[in-house]
């Protein structure tokens, strides 16, 4: 396995870029609970069932945040090595490596 | 996984021995009755509209799925323990088995009318072939989506807690007062995240089960209301 400082930097940059997607998930979850508050304010007698719906929607919306974390972990662990492996098998005689002092 | 399985079986055995437990339940019996009652209401509510024995036909499978997921998700919250459902293979295998079962049940119960599920009633006829063919793709992805949701939730939660707790531990080990006081921030975040993880563990089991009930409902009652027994009347039998 190749290890170099540039590689670690690239992985960190990729992970940082992948974290931006959590913003959408946060907006979505806030939307869910905002609608839940509105609906309970309109009809407080159905509070229990509405709370059930709110929790169900929260669980479904959390999917985007979890996919974001999964992509982040993927970037940090496996993507760059897969890329290097493909590059090496495609051009086996290349002497250019990613090593930097 | 074997540990959790034996724990659940032990719990159920001790609750139901001596001919079914007490009339005034103790704590463990309350827990088992809570799960059982919860699933009974869920199945009755979702797969509605048909005679009683149809609902009870699917109840054991759904109860076992819910208990399986609940106890395995909660087992991952024990420190130094192994979360089974945070591996993609487990959730995907479970989901594929259940989804193939649902498709087979749909075809067995409705014959080729099962394909009419993808065609709502008010669609003009020339559009019909495209719609049916295009509907097969989301139908397959529905299976994958539930499995990925469960896997991603478990893995993401555990990964975030592990990363943040590594951060907390490093701050704790630095021999400096400022780091020690600043350690309280990540410590509380880890506490909050663990609480969220507990909630998410129970929730994901519930969401998985309720979605399977909804898919079963779609496969058995194709788009019809629970008050319209059209296909049942047409066939003349109560399945």
Short mmCIF file of C-alpha atoms in Angstrom, two decimals:
data_model
loop_
_atom_site.label_atom_id
_atom_site.label_comp_id
_atom_site.label_asym_id
_atom_site.label_seq_id
_atom_site.Cartn_x
_atom_site.Cartn_y
_atom_site.Cartn_z
CA UNK A 1 0.00 0.00 0.00
CA UNK A 2 1.24 3.43 -0.83
CA UNK A 3 1.40 5.88 2.00
CA UNK A 4 2.31 9.50 1.66
CA UNK A 5 1.49 12.82 3.17
CA UNK A 6 -0.20 14.05 0.01
CA UNK A 7 -2.50 11.05 0.16
CA UNK A 8 -3.55 11.83 3.70
CA UNK A 9 -4.18 15.42 2.71
CA UNK A 10 -6.29 14.37 -0.22
CA UNK A 11 -8.29 12.03 1.97
CA UNK A 12 -8.94 14.77 4.52
CA UNK A 13 -10.06 17.15 1.80
CA UNK A 14 -12.40 14.56 0.39
CA UNK A 15 -13.87 13.84 3.80
CA UNK A 16 -14.38 17.52 4.46
CA UNK A 17 -16.12 17.99 1.15
CA UNK A 18 -18.37 15.03 1.82
CA UNK A 19 -19.55 16.51 5.10
CA UNK A 20 -21.35 19.37 3.35
CA UNK A 21 -24.19 17.04 2.48
CA UNK A 22 -25.31 16.91 6.10
CA UNK A 23 -26.72 20.40 5.65
CA UNK A 24 -29.54 19.03 3.54
CA UNK A 25 -30.28 16.37 6.10
CA UNK A 26 -30.40 18.96 8.88
CA UNK A 27 -32.83 21.14 6.94
CA UNK A 28 -35.01 18.12 6.26
CA UNK A 29 -35.15 17.04 9.89
CA UNK A 30 -35.95 20.57 11.00
CA UNK A 31 -38.73 20.66 8.42
CA UNK A 32 -40.19 17.43 9.77
CA UNK A 33 -40.35 18.62 13.33
CA UNK A 34 -41.62 22.04 12.31
CA UNK A 35 -44.53 20.41 10.51
CA UNK A 36 -45.08 18.23 13.54
CA UNK A 37 -45.37 21.28 15.79
CA UNK A 38 -47.77 22.97 13.36
CA UNK A 39 -49.96 19.90 13.11
CA UNK A 40 -50.12 19.39 16.87
CA UNK A 41 -51.03 23.05 17.26
CA UNK A 42 -53.89 22.62 14.84
CA UNK A 43 -55.28 19.46 16.36
CA UNK A 44 -53.92 18.67 19.80
CA UNK A 45 -56.27 15.76 20.34
CA UNK A 46 -54.35 13.66 17.81
CA UNK A 47 -51.03 14.39 19.49
CA UNK A 48 -50.01 10.78 20.02
CA UNK A 49 -50.56 9.63 16.45
CA UNK A 50 -48.97 12.78 15.08
CA UNK A 51 -45.97 12.18 17.27
CA UNK A 52 -45.73 8.69 15.83
CA UNK A 53 -45.76 10.11 12.32
CA UNK A 54 -43.10 12.66 13.28
CA UNK A 55 -40.79 9.99 14.63
CA UNK A 56 -41.31 7.82 11.54
CA UNK A 57 -40.50 10.75 9.26
CA UNK A 58 -37.42 11.58 11.30
CA UNK A 59 -36.12 8.07 10.88
CA UNK A 60 -36.71 8.17 7.14
CA UNK A 61 -35.06 11.58 6.75
CA UNK A 62 -32.02 10.56 8.73
CA UNK A 63 -31.08 8.34 5.78
CA UNK A 64 -29.41 11.21 3.89
CA UNK A 65 -27.25 12.11 6.85
CA UNK A 66 -26.21 8.52 7.33
CA UNK A 67 -25.39 8.11 3.64
CA UNK A 68 -23.23 11.23 3.94
CA UNK A 69 -21.30 9.69 6.83
CA UNK A 70 -20.92 6.43 4.92
CA UNK A 71 -19.53 8.28 1.89
CA UNK A 72 -17.13 10.14 4.18
CA UNK A 73 -15.85 6.89 5.68
CA UNK A 74 -15.56 5.38 2.19
CA UNK A 75 -13.44 8.30 1.02
CA UNK A 76 -11.16 8.04 4.00
CA UNK A 77 -10.67 4.32 3.76
CA UNK A 78 -11.07 2.77 0.37
CA UNK A 79 -11.70 5.04 -2.61
CA UNK A 80 -8.20 6.36 -3.07
CA UNK A 81 -6.63 2.92 -2.79
CA UNK A 82 -9.02 1.52 -5.37
CA UNK A 83 -8.06 4.37 -7.67
CA UNK A 84 -4.37 3.70 -7.18
CA UNK A 85 -4.84 -0.01 -7.80
CA UNK A 86 -6.65 0.65 -11.07
CA UNK A 87 -4.02 3.17 -12.10
CA UNK A 88 -1.24 0.72 -11.40
CA UNK A 89 -2.84 -2.15 -13.30
CA UNK A 90 -3.60 0.09 -16.23
CA UNK A 91 -0.08 1.54 -16.48
CA UNK A 92 2.21 -1.01 -14.86
CA UNK A 93 5.42 0.43 -16.20
CA UNK A 94 4.93 3.93 -14.92
CA UNK A 95 7.59 5.02 -12.51
CA UNK A 96 5.64 8.01 -11.33
CA UNK A 97 4.51 7.52 -7.73
CA UNK A 98 2.71 9.73 -5.33
CA UNK A 99 5.59 9.97 -2.95
CA UNK A 100 6.61 13.44 -1.97
CA UNK A 101 9.34 14.37 0.50
CA UNK B 1 -25.81 -12.70 17.18
CA UNK B 2 -25.96 -16.03 18.92
CA UNK B 3 -25.71 -14.27 22.26
CA UNK B 4 -28.68 -12.06 21.53
CA UNK B 5 -30.68 -14.96 20.18
CA UNK B 6 -30.12 -16.96 23.34
CA UNK B 7 -30.98 -13.93 25.50
CA UNK B 8 -34.26 -13.38 23.69
CA UNK B 9 -35.18 -17.04 23.87
CA UNK B 10 -34.34 -17.17 27.57
CA UNK B 11 -36.48 -14.09 28.21
CA UNK B 12 -39.44 -15.54 26.35
CA UNK B 13 -39.04 -18.91 28.03
CA UNK B 14 -38.96 -17.52 31.55
CA UNK B 15 -41.95 -15.34 30.86
CA UNK B 16 -44.15 -18.03 29.39
CA UNK B 17 -43.36 -21.02 31.55
CA UNK B 18 -45.80 -22.42 34.09
CA UNK B 19 -48.63 -22.15 31.62
CA UNK B 20 -48.40 -18.55 30.57
CA UNK B 21 -47.21 -16.29 33.30
CA UNK B 22 -49.15 -14.40 35.94
CA UNK B 23 -52.29 -12.37 35.48
CA UNK B 24 -50.63 -9.42 37.14
CA UNK B 25 -47.46 -9.20 35.10
CA UNK B 26 -44.04 -8.60 36.47
CA UNK B 27 -41.48 -6.50 34.66
CA UNK B 28 -40.20 -9.07 32.15
CA UNK B 29 -43.67 -10.18 31.21
CA UNK B 30 -44.64 -6.56 30.68
CA UNK B 31 -41.74 -6.13 28.32
CA UNK B 32 -42.64 -9.16 26.23
CA UNK B 33 -46.31 -8.21 26.23
CA UNK B 34 -45.37 -4.70 25.16
CA UNK B 35 -43.52 -5.94 22.10
CA UNK B 36 -46.23 -8.47 21.27
CA UNK B 37 -49.05 -5.98 21.62
CA UNK B 38 -47.22 -3.35 19.65
CA UNK B 39 -46.72 -5.73 16.74
CA UNK B 40 -50.30 -6.96 16.93
CA UNK B 41 -51.60 -3.43 16.57
CA UNK B 42 -49.18 -2.75 13.77
CA UNK B 43 -50.21 -5.79 11.75
CA UNK B 44 -53.89 -5.19 12.34
CA UNK B 45 -53.59 -1.61 11.28
CA UNK B 46 -51.45 -2.04 8.20
CA UNK B 47 -52.60 -5.20 6.51
CA UNK B 48 -56.24 -4.45 6.99
CA UNK B 49 -59.35 -5.05 5.05
CA UNK B 50 -59.40 -8.81 4.92
CA UNK B 51 -60.60 -11.52 7.20
CA UNK B 52 -58.88 -12.21 10.46
CA UNK B 53 -56.80 -15.21 9.59
CA UNK B 54 -54.94 -13.39 6.85
CA UNK B 55 -53.57 -10.84 9.26
CA UNK B 56 -52.57 -13.49 11.72
CA UNK B 57 -50.86 -15.42 8.97
CA UNK B 58 -48.17 -12.78 8.64
CA UNK B 59 -47.94 -11.83 12.27
CA UNK B 60 -45.23 -14.31 13.44
CA UNK B 61 -42.86 -13.36 10.63
CA UNK B 62 -43.20 -9.65 11.36
CA UNK B 63 -42.92 -10.14 15.10
CA UNK B 64 -39.74 -12.16 14.69
CA UNK B 65 -38.28 -9.56 12.34
CA UNK B 66 -39.02 -6.73 14.75
CA UNK B 67 -37.62 -8.57 17.78
CA UNK B 68 -34.57 -9.65 15.82
CA UNK B 69 -33.77 -6.10 14.73
CA UNK B 70 -34.61 -4.51 18.06
CA UNK B 71 -32.40 -6.75 20.12
CA UNK B 72 -29.53 -6.75 17.68
CA UNK B 73 -29.55 -2.98 17.36
CA UNK B 74 -29.64 -2.58 21.11
CA UNK B 75 -26.89 -5.14 21.57
CA UNK B 76 -24.56 -2.84 19.66
CA UNK B 77 -24.94 -0.17 22.31
CA UNK B 78 -23.22 -2.29 24.93
CA UNK B 79 -19.57 -1.18 25.12
CA UNK B 80 -17.05 -3.49 23.45
CA UNK B 81 -19.86 -5.34 21.78
CA UNK B 82 -20.49 -6.27 18.18
CA UNK B 83 -23.29 -4.73 16.15
CA UNK B 84 -24.60 -7.31 13.75
CA UNK B 85 -26.83 -5.05 11.72
CA UNK B 86 -24.06 -2.59 10.93
CA UNK B 87 -22.81 -5.02 8.34
CA UNK B 88 -24.28 -4.65 4.93
CA UNK B 89 -24.55 -8.36 4.29
CA UNK B 90 -26.87 -9.03 7.21
CA UNK B 91 -29.44 -6.35 6.42
CA UNK B 92 -29.29 -7.02 2.70
CA UNK B 93 -29.71 -10.75 3.19
CA UNK B 94 -32.65 -10.27 5.53
CA UNK B 95 -34.24 -7.76 3.23
CA UNK B 96 -33.86 -9.81 0.07
CA UNK B 97 -35.39 -12.84 1.72
CA UNK B 98 -38.35 -10.83 2.97
CA UNK B 99 -38.83 -8.97 -0.27
CA UNK B 100 -38.74 -12.09 -2.42
CA UNK B 101 -41.23 -13.58 0.02
CA UNK B 102 -43.53 -10.59 -0.36
CA UNK B 103 -43.37 -10.81 -4.15
CA UNK B 104 -44.15 -14.50 -4.06
CA UNK B 105 -47.06 -13.87 -1.70
CA UNK B 106 -48.35 -11.15 -4.00
CA UNK B 107 -48.23 -13.39 -7.05
CA UNK B 108 -49.69 -16.33 -5.20
CA UNK B 109 -52.58 -14.34 -3.85
CA UNK B 110 -53.45 -12.23 -6.84
CA UNK B 111 -52.08 -14.07 -9.85
CA UNK B 112 -51.08 -11.76 -12.62
CA UNK B 113 -53.27 -9.02 -11.14
CA UNK B 114 -50.25 -8.28 -9.04
CA UNK B 115 -48.89 -6.30 -11.96
CA UNK B 116 -51.91 -4.05 -11.77
CA UNK B 117 -50.38 -2.68 -8.61
CA UNK B 118 -48.20 -0.42 -10.70
CA UNK B 119 -51.12 1.02 -12.66
CA UNK B 120 -53.44 3.43 -10.86
CA UNK B 121 -57.02 3.47 -12.03
CA UNK B 122 -57.21 6.88 -13.65
CA UNK B 123 -54.33 6.45 -16.07
CA UNK B 124 -55.11 6.66 -19.83
CA UNK B 125 -54.58 3.34 -21.56
CA UNK B 126 -51.81 4.19 -24.09
CA UNK B 127 -49.58 5.19 -21.19
CA UNK B 128 -50.03 1.82 -19.53
CA UNK B 129 -47.10 -0.25 -20.92
CA UNK B 130 -44.52 2.41 -20.18
CA UNK B 131 -45.83 2.89 -16.68
CA UNK B 132 -45.80 -0.79 -15.82
CA UNK B 133 -42.29 -1.27 -17.13
CA UNK B 134 -41.00 1.82 -15.42
CA UNK B 135 -42.66 0.90 -12.16
CA UNK B 136 -40.64 -2.29 -11.84
CA UNK B 137 -37.44 -0.31 -11.22
CA UNK B 138 -38.66 1.58 -8.13
CA UNK B 139 -40.23 -1.63 -6.94
CA UNK B 140 -36.83 -3.29 -6.83
CA UNK B 141 -35.15 -0.25 -5.35
CA UNK B 142 -37.64 -0.18 -2.52
CA UNK B 143 -36.12 -3.38 -1.25
CA UNK B 144 -32.61 -2.03 -1.40
CA UNK B 145 -33.55 1.27 0.20
CA UNK B 146 -34.81 -0.26 3.44
CA UNK B 147 -31.70 -2.36 3.85
CA UNK B 148 -29.38 0.52 3.13
CA UNK B 149 -31.30 2.73 5.54
CA UNK B 150 -30.85 0.28 8.39
CA UNK B 151 -27.20 -0.41 7.59
CA UNK B 152 -26.30 3.25 7.07
CA UNK B 153 -27.98 4.38 10.27
CA UNK B 154 -26.22 1.79 12.38
CA UNK B 155 -22.84 2.26 10.76
CA UNK B 156 -22.97 6.04 10.74
CA UNK B 157 -24.00 6.24 14.36
CA UNK B 158 -21.32 3.90 15.56
CA UNK B 159 -18.66 5.57 13.42
CA UNK B 160 -19.47 9.04 14.73
CA UNK B 161 -19.46 7.88 18.34
CA UNK B 162 -16.14 6.11 17.85
CA UNK B 163 -14.48 9.08 16.17
CA UNK B 164 -15.72 11.58 18.72
CA UNK B 165 -14.80 9.37 21.65
CA UNK B 166 -11.28 9.03 20.23
CA UNK B 167 -11.12 12.79 20.19
CA UNK B 168 -12.39 12.97 23.77
CA UNK B 169 -9.88 10.41 25.01
CA UNK B 170 -6.97 12.21 23.36
CA UNK B 171 -7.99 15.47 24.96
CA UNK B 172 -8.29 13.77 28.31
CA UNK B 173 -4.79 12.31 28.12
CA UNK B 174 -3.01 15.55 27.43
CA UNK B 175 -1.55 16.80 30.69
CA UNK B 176 -2.80 20.33 30.50
CA UNK B 177 -5.56 22.00 32.46
CA UNK B 178 -6.96 23.82 29.44
CA UNK B 179 -7.40 20.56 27.57
CA UNK B 180 -9.02 18.99 30.57
CA UNK B 181 -11.63 21.73 30.82
CA UNK B 182 -12.10 21.79 27.07
CA UNK B 183 -12.71 18.07 27.22
CA UNK B 184 -16.16 18.64 28.60
CA UNK B 185 -17.44 19.71 25.18
CA UNK B 186 -16.69 16.51 23.25
CA UNK B 187 -17.68 14.51 26.32
CA UNK B 188 -21.17 15.92 26.31
CA UNK B 189 -21.42 15.50 22.57
CA UNK B 190 -20.50 11.82 22.95
CA UNK B 191 -23.15 11.53 25.67
CA UNK B 192 -25.79 13.12 23.47
CA UNK B 193 -24.80 11.01 20.49
CA UNK B 194 -25.03 7.81 22.51
CA UNK B 195 -28.52 8.81 23.61
CA UNK B 196 -29.43 9.50 20.00
CA UNK B 197 -27.97 6.14 19.03
CA UNK B 198 -30.21 4.37 21.52
CA UNK B 199 -33.23 6.14 20.07
CA UNK B 200 -32.13 5.41 16.52
CA UNK B 201 -31.60 1.72 17.33
CA UNK B 202 -35.20 1.27 18.46
CA UNK B 203 -36.52 3.53 15.74
CA UNK B 204 -34.81 1.78 12.85
CA UNK B 205 -36.23 -1.57 13.92
CA UNK B 206 -39.69 0.01 14.00
CA UNK B 207 -39.26 1.74 10.64
CA UNK B 208 -38.02 -1.43 8.96
CA UNK B 209 -40.96 -3.40 10.27
CA UNK B 210 -43.57 -0.82 9.39
CA UNK B 211 -42.24 -0.54 5.86
CA UNK B 212 -42.38 -4.29 5.43
CA UNK B 213 -46.00 -4.13 6.61
CA UNK B 214 -46.71 -1.43 4.05
CA UNK B 215 -45.14 -3.46 1.25
CA UNK B 216 -47.13 -6.50 2.35
CA UNK B 217 -50.26 -4.39 2.33
CA UNK B 218 -49.48 -3.22 -1.18
CA UNK B 219 -48.81 -6.73 -2.36
CA UNK B 220 -51.96 -8.19 -0.90
CA UNK B 221 -54.47 -5.37 -1.32
CA UNK B 222 -53.44 -3.82 -4.60
CA UNK B 223 -54.16 -0.12 -4.15
CA UNK B 224 -57.58 -0.80 -2.80
CA UNK B 225 -59.02 0.65 0.33
CA UNK B 226 -59.56 -1.51 3.31
CA UNK B 227 -63.27 -0.93 2.87
CA UNK B 228 -63.47 -2.26 -0.67
CA UNK B 229 -63.28 -6.00 -1.04
CA UNK B 230 -63.33 -5.94 -4.82
CA UNK B 231 -60.97 -8.74 -5.65
CA UNK B 232 -62.19 -10.85 -2.79
CA UNK B 233 -65.77 -10.57 -3.95
CA UNK B 234 -64.76 -11.29 -7.51
CA UNK B 235 -63.05 -14.49 -6.54
CA UNK B 236 -65.72 -15.40 -4.06
CA UNK B 237 -63.40 -16.78 -1.41
CA UNK B 238 -62.03 -15.30 1.74
CA UNK B 239 -58.40 -16.15 1.47
#
